[in-house]
Coordinates of C-alpha atoms in Angstrom, one line a residue:
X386 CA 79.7 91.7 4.2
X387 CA 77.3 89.0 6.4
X388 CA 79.4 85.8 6.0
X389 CA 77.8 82.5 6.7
X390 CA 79.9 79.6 8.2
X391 CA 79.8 76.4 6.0
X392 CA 77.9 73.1 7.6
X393 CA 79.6 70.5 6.4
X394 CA 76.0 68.9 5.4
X395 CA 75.0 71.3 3.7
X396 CA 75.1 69.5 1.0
X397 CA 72.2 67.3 2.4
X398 CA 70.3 70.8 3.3
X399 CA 70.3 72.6 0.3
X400 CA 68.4 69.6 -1.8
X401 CA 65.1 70.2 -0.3
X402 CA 64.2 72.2 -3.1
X403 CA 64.9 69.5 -5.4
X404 CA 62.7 67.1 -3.6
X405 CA 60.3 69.0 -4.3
X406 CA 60.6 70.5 -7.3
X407 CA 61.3 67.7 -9.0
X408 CA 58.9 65.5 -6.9
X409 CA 60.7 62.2 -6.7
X410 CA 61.4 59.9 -3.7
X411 CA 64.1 61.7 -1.1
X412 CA 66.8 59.3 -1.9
X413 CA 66.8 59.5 -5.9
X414 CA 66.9 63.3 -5.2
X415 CA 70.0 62.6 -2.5
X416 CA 71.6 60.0 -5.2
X417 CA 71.6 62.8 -7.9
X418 CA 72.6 65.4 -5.8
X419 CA 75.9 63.1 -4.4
X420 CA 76.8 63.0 -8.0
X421 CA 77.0 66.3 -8.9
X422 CA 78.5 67.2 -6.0
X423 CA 81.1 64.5 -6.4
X424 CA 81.5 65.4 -10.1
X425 CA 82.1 69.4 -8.9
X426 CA 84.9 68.4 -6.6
X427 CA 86.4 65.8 -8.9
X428 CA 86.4 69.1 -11.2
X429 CA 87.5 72.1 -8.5
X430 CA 90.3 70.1 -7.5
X431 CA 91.5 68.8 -10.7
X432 CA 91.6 72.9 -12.2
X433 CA 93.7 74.0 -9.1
X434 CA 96.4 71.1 -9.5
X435 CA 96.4 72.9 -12.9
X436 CA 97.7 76.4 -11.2
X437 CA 101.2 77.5 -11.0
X438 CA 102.7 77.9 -7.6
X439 CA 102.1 80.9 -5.4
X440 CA 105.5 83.3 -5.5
X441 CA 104.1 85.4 -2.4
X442 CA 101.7 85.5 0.9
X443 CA 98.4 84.3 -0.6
X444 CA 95.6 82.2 1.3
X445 CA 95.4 79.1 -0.3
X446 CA 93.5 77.4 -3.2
X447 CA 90.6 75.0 -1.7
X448 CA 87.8 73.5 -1.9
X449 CA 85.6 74.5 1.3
X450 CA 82.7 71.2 0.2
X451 CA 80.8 74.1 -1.0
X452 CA 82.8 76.0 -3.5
X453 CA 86.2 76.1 -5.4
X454 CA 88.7 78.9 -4.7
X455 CA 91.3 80.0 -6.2
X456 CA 95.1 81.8 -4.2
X457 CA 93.7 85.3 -3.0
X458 CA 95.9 88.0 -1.9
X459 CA 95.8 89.0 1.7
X460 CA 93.1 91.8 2.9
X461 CA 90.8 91.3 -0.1
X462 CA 88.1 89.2 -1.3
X463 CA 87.4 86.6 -3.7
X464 CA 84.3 85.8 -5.7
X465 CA 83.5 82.9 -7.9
X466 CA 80.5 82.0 -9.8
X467 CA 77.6 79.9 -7.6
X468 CA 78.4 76.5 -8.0
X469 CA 76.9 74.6 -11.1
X470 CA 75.5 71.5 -8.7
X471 CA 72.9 73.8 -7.1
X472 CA 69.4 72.4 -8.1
X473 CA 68.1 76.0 -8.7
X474 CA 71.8 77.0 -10.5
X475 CA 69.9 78.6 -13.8
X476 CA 68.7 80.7 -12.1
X477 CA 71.6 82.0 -9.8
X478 CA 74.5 81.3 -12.5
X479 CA 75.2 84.7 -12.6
X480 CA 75.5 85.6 -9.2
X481 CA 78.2 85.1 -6.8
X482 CA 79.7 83.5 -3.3
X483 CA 82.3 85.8 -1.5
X484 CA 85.0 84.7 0.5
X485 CA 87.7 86.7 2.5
X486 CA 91.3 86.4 3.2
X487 CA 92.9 87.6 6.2
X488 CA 95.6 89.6 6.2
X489 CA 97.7 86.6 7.3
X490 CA 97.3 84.7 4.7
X491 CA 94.4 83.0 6.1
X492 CA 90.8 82.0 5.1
X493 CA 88.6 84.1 8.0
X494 CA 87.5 81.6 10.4
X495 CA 84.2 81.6 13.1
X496 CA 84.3 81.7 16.4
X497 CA 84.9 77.5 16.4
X498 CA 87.6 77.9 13.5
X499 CA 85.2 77.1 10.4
X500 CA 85.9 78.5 7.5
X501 CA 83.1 81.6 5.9
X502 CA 81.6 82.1 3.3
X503 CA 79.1 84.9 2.2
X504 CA 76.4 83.1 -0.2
X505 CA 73.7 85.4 0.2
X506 CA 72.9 85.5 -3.8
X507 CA 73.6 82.1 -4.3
X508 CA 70.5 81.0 -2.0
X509 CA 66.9 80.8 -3.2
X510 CA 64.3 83.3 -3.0
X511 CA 62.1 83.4 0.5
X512 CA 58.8 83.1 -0.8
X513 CA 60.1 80.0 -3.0
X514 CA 61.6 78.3 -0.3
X515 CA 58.3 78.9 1.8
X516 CA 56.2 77.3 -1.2
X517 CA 58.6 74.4 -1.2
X518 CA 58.5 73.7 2.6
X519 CA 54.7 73.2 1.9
X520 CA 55.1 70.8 -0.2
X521 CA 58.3 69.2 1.3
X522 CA 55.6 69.1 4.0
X523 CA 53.2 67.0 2.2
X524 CA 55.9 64.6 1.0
X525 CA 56.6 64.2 4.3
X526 CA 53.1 63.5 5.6
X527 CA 53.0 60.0 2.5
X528 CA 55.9 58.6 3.9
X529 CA 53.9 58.1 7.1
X530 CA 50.9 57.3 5.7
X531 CA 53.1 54.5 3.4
X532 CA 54.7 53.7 6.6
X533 CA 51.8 52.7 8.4
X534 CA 50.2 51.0 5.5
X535 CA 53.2 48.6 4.9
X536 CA 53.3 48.3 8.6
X537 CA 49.5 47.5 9.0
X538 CA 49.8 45.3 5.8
X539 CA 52.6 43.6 7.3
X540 CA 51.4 42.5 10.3
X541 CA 48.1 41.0 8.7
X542 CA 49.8 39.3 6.2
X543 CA 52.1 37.5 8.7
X544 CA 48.8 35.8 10.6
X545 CA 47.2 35.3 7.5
X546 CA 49.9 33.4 6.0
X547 CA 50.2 31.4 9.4
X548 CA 46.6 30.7 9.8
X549 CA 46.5 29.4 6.1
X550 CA 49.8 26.9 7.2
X551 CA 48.4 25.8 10.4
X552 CA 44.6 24.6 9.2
X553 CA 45.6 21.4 6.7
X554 CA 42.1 21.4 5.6
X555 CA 42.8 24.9 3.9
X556 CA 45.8 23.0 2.0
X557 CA 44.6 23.0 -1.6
X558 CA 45.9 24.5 -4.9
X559 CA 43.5 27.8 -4.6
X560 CA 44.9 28.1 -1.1
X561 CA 48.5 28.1 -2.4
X562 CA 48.1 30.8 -4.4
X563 CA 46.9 33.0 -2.1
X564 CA 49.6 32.2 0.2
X565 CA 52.2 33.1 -2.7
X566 CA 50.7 36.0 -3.2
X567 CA 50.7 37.1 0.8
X568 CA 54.6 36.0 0.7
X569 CA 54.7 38.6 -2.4
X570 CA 53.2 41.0 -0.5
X571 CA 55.1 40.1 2.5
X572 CA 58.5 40.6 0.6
X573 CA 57.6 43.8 -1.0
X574 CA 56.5 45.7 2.2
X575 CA 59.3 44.4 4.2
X576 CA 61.7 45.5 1.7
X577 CA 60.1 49.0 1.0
X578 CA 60.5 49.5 5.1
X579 CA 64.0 48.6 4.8
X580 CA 65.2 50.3 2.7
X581 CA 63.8 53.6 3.7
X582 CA 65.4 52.8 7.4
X583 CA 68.8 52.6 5.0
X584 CA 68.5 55.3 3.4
X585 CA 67.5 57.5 6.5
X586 CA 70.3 56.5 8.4
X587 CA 72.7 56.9 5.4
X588 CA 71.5 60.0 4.8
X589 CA 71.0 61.7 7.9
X590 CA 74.6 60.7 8.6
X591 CA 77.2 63.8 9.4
X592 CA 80.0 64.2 6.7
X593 CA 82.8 66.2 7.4
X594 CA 86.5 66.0 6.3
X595 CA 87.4 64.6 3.1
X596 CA 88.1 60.8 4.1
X597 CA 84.5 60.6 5.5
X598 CA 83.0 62.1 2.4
X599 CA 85.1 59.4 0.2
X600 CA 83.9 56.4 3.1
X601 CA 80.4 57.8 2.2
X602 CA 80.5 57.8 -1.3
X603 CA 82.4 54.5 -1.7
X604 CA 80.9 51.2 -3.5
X605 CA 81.4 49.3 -0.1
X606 CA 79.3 52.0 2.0
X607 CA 76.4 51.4 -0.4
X608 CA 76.3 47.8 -0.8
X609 CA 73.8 46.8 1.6
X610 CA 72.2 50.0 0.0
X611 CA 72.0 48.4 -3.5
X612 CA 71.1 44.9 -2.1
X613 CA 68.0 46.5 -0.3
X614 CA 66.8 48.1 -3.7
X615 CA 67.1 45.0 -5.5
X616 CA 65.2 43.3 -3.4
X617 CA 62.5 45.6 -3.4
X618 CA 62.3 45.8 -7.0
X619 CA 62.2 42.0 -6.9
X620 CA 59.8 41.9 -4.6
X621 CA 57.6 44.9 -6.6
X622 CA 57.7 42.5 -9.8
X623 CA 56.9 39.4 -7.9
X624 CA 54.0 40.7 -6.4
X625 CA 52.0 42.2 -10.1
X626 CA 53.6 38.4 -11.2
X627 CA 51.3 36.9 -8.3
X628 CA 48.2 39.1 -8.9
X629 CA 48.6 37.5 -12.3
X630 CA 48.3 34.2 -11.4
X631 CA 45.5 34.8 -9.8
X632 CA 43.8 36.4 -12.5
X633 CA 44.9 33.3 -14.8
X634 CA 43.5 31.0 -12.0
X635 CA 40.5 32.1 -11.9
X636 CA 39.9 32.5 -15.3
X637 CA 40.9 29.2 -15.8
X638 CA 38.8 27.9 -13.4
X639 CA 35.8 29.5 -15.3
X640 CA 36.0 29.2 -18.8
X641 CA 38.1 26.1 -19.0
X642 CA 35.7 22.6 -18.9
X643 CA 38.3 20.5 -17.9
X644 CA 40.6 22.1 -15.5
X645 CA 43.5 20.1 -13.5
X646 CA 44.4 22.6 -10.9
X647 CA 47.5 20.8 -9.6
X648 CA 48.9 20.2 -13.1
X649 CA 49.4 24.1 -13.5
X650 CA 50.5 24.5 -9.8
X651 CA 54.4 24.2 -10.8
X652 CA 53.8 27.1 -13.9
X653 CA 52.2 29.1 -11.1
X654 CA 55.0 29.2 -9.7
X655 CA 57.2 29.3 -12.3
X656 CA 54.9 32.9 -13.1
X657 CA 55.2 34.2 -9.8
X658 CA 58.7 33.7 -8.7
X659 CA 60.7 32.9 -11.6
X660 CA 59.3 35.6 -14.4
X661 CA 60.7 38.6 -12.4
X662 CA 64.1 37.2 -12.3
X663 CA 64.0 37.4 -16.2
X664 CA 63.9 41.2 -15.5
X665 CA 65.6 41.9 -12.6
X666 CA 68.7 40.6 -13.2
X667 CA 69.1 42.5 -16.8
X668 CA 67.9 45.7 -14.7
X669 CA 70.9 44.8 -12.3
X670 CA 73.3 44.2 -14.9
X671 CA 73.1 47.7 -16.9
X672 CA 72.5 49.5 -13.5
X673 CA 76.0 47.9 -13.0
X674 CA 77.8 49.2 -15.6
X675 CA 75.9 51.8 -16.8
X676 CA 74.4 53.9 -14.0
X677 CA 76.2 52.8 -10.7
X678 CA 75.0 55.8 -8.6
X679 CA 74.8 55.0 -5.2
X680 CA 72.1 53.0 -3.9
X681 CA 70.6 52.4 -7.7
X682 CA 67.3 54.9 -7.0
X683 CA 67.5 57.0 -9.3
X684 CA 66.6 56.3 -12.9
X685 CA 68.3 59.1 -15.2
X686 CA 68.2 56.9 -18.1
X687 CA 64.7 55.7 -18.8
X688 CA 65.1 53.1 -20.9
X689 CA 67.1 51.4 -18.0
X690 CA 63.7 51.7 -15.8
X691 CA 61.4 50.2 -18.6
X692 CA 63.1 47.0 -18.0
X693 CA 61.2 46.5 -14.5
X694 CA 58.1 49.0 -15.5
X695 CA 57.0 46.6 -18.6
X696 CA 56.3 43.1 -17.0
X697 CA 54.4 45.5 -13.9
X698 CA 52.1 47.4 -16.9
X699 CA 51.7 43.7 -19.3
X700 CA 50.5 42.3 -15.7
X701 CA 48.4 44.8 -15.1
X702 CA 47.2 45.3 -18.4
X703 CA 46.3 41.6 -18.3
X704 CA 44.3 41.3 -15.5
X705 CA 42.5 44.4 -16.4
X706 CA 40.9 42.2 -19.7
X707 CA 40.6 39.2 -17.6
X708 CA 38.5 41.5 -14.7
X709 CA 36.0 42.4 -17.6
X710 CA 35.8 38.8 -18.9
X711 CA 34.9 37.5 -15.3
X712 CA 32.4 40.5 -14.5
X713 CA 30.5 38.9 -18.2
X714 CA 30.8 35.5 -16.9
X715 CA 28.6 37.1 -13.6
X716 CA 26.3 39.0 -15.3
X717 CA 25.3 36.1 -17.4
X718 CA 25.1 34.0 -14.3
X719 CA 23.3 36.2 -12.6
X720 CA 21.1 37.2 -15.3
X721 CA 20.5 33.1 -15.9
X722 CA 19.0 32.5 -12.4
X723 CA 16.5 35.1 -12.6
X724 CA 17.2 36.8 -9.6
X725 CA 15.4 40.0 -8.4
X726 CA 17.4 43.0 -10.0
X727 CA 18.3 44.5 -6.2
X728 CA 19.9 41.4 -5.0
X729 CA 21.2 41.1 -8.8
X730 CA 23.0 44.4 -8.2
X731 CA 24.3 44.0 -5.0
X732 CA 25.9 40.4 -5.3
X733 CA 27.3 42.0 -8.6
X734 CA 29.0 45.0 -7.0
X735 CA 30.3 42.6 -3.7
X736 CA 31.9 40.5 -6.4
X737 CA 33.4 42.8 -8.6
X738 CA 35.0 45.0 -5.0
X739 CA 36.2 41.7 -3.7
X740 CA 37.8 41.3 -7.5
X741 CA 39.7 44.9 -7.3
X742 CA 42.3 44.5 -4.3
X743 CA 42.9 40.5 -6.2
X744 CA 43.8 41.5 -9.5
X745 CA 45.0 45.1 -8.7
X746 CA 42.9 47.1 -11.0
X747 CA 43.0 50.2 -9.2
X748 CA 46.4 50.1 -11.0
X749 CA 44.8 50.7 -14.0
X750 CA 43.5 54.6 -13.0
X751 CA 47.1 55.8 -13.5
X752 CA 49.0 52.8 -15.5
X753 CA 49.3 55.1 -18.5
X754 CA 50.3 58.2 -16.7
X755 CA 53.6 57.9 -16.9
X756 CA 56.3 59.7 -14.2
X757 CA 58.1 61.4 -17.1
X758 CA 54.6 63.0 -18.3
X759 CA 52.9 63.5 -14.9
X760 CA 53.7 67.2 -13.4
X761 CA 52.5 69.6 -10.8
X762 CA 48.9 68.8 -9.6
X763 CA 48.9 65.2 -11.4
X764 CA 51.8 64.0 -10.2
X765 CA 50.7 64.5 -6.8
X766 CA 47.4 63.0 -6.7
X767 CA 49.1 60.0 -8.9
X768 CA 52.1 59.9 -5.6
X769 CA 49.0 60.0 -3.3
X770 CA 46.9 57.1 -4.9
X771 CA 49.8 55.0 -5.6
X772 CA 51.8 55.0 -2.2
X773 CA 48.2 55.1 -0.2
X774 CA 46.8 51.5 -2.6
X775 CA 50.2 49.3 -2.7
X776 CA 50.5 50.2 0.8
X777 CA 47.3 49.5 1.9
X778 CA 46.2 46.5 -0.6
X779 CA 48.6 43.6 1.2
X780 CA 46.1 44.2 4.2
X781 CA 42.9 44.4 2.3
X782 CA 43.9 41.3 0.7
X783 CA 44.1 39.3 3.8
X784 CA 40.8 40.8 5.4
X785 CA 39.1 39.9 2.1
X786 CA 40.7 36.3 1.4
X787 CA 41.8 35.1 5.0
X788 CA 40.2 36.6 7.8
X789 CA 36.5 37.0 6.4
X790 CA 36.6 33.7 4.4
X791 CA 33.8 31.3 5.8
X792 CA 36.0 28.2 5.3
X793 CA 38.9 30.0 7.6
X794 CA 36.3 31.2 9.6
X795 CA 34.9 27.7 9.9
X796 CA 38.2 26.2 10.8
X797 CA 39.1 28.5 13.0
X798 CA 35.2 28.5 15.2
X799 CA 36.0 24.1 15.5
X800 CA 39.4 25.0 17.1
X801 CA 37.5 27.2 19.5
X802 CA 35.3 24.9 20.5
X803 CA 38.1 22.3 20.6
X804 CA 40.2 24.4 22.7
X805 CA 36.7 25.6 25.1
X806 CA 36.0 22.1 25.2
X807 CA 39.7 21.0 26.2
X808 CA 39.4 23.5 29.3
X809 CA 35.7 22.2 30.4
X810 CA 36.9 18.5 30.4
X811 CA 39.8 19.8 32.2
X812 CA 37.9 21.5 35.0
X813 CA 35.4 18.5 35.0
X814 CA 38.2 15.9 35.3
X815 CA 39.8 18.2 38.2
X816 CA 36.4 18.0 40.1
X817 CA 35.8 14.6 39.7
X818 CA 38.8 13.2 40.7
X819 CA 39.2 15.9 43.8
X820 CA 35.6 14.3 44.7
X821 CA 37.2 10.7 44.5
X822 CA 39.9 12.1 46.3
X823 CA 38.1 13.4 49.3
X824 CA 36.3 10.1 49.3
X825 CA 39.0 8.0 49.5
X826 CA 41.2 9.8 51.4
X827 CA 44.4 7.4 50.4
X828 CA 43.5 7.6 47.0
X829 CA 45.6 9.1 44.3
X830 CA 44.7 11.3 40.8
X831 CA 47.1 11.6 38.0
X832 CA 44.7 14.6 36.8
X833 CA 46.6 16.9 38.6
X834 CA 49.5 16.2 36.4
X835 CA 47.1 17.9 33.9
X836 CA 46.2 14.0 32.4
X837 CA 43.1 14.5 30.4
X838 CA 42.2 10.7 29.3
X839 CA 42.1 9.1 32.8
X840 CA 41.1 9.7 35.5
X841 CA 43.1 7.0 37.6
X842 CA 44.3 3.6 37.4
X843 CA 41.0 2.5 39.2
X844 CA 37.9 1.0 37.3
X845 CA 35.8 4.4 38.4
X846 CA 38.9 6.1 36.7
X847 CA 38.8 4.1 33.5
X848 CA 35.0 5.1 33.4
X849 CA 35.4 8.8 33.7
X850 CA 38.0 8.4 30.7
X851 CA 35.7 6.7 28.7
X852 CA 32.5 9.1 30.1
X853 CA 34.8 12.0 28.8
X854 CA 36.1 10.7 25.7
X855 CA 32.6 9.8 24.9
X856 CA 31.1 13.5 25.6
X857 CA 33.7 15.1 23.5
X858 CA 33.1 13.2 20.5
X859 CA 29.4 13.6 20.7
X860 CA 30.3 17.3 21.1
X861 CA 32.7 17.7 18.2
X862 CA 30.1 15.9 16.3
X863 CA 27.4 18.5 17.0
X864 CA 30.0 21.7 16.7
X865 CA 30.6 20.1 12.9
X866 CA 27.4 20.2 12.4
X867 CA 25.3 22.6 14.4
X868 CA 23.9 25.1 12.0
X869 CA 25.7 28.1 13.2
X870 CA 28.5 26.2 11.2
X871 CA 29.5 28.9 8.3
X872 CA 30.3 25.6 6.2
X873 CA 26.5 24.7 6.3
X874 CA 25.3 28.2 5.7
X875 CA 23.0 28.7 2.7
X876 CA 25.2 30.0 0.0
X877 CA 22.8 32.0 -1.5
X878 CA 23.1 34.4 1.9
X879 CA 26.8 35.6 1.2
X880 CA 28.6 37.1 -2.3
X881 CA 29.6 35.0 -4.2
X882 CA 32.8 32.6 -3.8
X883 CA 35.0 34.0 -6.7
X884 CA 36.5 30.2 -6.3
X885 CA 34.2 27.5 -6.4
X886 CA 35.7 23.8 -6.6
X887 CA 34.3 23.5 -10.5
X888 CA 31.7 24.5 -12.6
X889 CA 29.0 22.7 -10.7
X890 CA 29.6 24.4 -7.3
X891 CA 30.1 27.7 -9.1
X892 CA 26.2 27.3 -10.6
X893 CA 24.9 25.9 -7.3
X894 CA 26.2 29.1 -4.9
X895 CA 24.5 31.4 -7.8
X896 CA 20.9 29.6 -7.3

């Protein structure tokens, strides 16, 4: 009989299958599996108690974290039923594990004193287990490309928000949206990285006797679990509560005639950061008391998960109609200034691309595919566009409304100049007052303490200050206005800005 020694994670090994035949994330798979596991112990140990005493040499009822065995006589062999908490137990439930007792009384031990088991019919088939590894393989192969889009998005969110905060030109109410939304997205990739650093170092973690496995499965060990997970989903809702607002923004700032952008600044907010609470902390609640199973990410009761997916679909349902109402209000402003159909085409299509990433309307391909209904093929390709787009979008949002932005662009060019004119009054004051110094040779320049408004206390050092001061100004003065300025450009040469300062400007950037 081939007997197999028992890894005490094999527990953790065997769920592979599960992840991918069920096609959820890793750690909803672990979570479900921990439970049943937990509940088959709970149960093995519970029927032994149950057993009267041995009267003779037996080896000893246990539970080997694999299987539950009954007192066995010496020199024979005892078989029990595969255990129920296999993923693939339908269809091994009438096959069975093997275990020997010595003829001292003793379970047969390997080489290093672990305990065996033969299992042989209670494993999956080869050929399944080599389709499974494919896809376990392509699984795999998303979490690094989610990885590096949160960790791309990230990082471009961070300078984004920072170059927003540092230019207070760029402080106005449209502005302030857009960094709310950045924090959004900010929150919800740093969270989703957390949490999957949690979860890989809970679960890659060795268990072994019973004290560790009741450690692992305690509330305490999973608490910094279950915070991480809140604050994702938090984060999750927050962000489709932002890329509302900025639908509502700009469609307020279209259709309304008289529109006080400050007035709705504090409901904004109110939208973006107060809203989720309203279902987050419901979600927490019956997670709570209802399904407390480990690090709350698996959702075995739906209804419980509606409570977070219905403000994410109303959101994106929402912007989806106000994404068609805008691309009207276009077409008849394109359409009213006669332009040539080409350029009528293309400005059209630059709008409507920039539009996508704001309001999240990719969203919309796969909004009413649902992960109870999606299987096989689908559910794939909806895994693949989802993780690859939420990833992804924080970044493409800061390209599109930071980076590329003429009026950050513009802010960022006068600093430049201001910093490349800094260094050139620098070097020019060095010179001068090296010149002076050679000159006179007891003579004395407080431009080597890096001084840029003087030169020294002498008359010729009061008129190199003023010479300089003078030459700066004229050069700021022709930096703010020198045509290469993107603030001066003609309008008519870039798409259009989806947010004009009123009606007025809105018409004047279509001509």
């Amino acid at each position: 009989m081939r007997l197999t020694h028992p890894c005490y994670s094999h527990v953790l090994l065997l769920l592979l299958w599960i992840s991918c035949q069920l096609q959820a994330p890793f750690a909803q798979v672990m979570d479900f599996l921990y439970e049943k596991w937990k509940s088959y112990s709970d149960e093995c140990r519970y029927n032994l108690s149950l057993l009267p005493p041995p009267t003779e040499l037996v080896c000893n009822r246990t539970f080997d974290k694999y299987s539950c065995w009954p007192d066995t006589l010496p020199n024979t062999t005892a078989n029990i039923s595969c255990p129920w908490y296999l993923p693939w137990h339908h269809k091994v439930q009438h096959r069975f594990v093997f275990k020997k007792c010595g003829p001292d009384g003793q379970w047969v031990k390997g080489p290093q004193g672990q305990a065996l088991r033969n299992a042989s019919q209670c494993e999956m088939d080869i050929n399944e287990i080599w389709s499974q590894n494919k896809s376990a393989q392509m699984y795999s192969s998303f979490q690094v490309m989610y990885t590096v889009g949160y960790s791309m998005s990230l990082g471009a969110l961070l300078l984004a928000l920072l170059i927003l905060l540092g230019f207070s030109k760029l402080h106005c109410t449209r502005n302030y949206i857009h960094m709310n939304l950045f924090v959004s997205f900010i929150l919800k990739a740093s969270s989703v990285l957390v949490i999957d650093a949690l979860l890989k170092t809970r679960y890659s973690q060795k268990i072994g006797d019973d004290l560790s496995m009741s450690i692992w499965l305690s509330d305490e060990a999973v608490a910094g679990c279950r915070v991480a997970t809140v604050f994702m989903q938090y984060g999750i809702v927050a962000n489709y509560c932002w890329l509302l607002v900025e639908g509502v923004y700009l469609h307020n700032l279209l259709v309304l005639a008289v529109f006080s952008e400050k007035s709705y600044f504090n409901l904004y907010l109110g939208i973006g950061w107060g809203a989720p609470l309203l279902f987050v902390i419901p979600w927490v609640v019956v997670k709570f008391f209802f399904e407390n199973i480990q690090c709350w990410t698996s959702n075995d009761n739906m209804g419980f998960w509606w409570i977070l997916r219905f403000p994410v679909f109303l959101a994106i349902l929402i912007n989806f109609f106000i994404f068609i109402r805008i691309i009207q209000i276009l077409v008849s402003k394109l359409q009213a200034h006669q332009m040539r159909y080409t350029d009528y085409k293309f400005r059209l299509a630059k709008s409507t691309l920039t539009l996508i990433p704001l309001l999240g309307i990719h969203e919309v391909v796969f909004a009413f595919v649902t992960d109870e209904h999606a299987q096989g093929t689908l559910r794939s390709i909806k895994l693949f566009f989802d993780l690859f787009l939420s990833s992804f979008q924080g970044m493409l949002v800061a390209i599109l409304y930071c980076f590329v932005n003429k009026e950050v662009q513009g802010e960022l060019l006068k600093s430049w100049h201001r910093w490349q004119l800094g260094r050139a009054l620098e070097e020019e004051h060095r010179h001068t007052c090296s010149h002076m110094s050679t000159g006179r040779p007891g003579s004395t320049c407080p431009g080597e303490k890096r001084q840029l408004v003087s030169c020294s206390s002498t008359s010729n050092g009061a008129g190199c200050s003023q010479a300089n001061a003078l030459n700066r100004n004229s050069y700021l003065e022709k930096t703010e206005a020198s045509p290469g300025d993107p603030g001066t450009e003609d309008p008519r040469n870039h798409p259009i800005d989806l947010y004009p300062v009123g009606q007025r400007i809105w018409t004047s950037q279509l001509g």
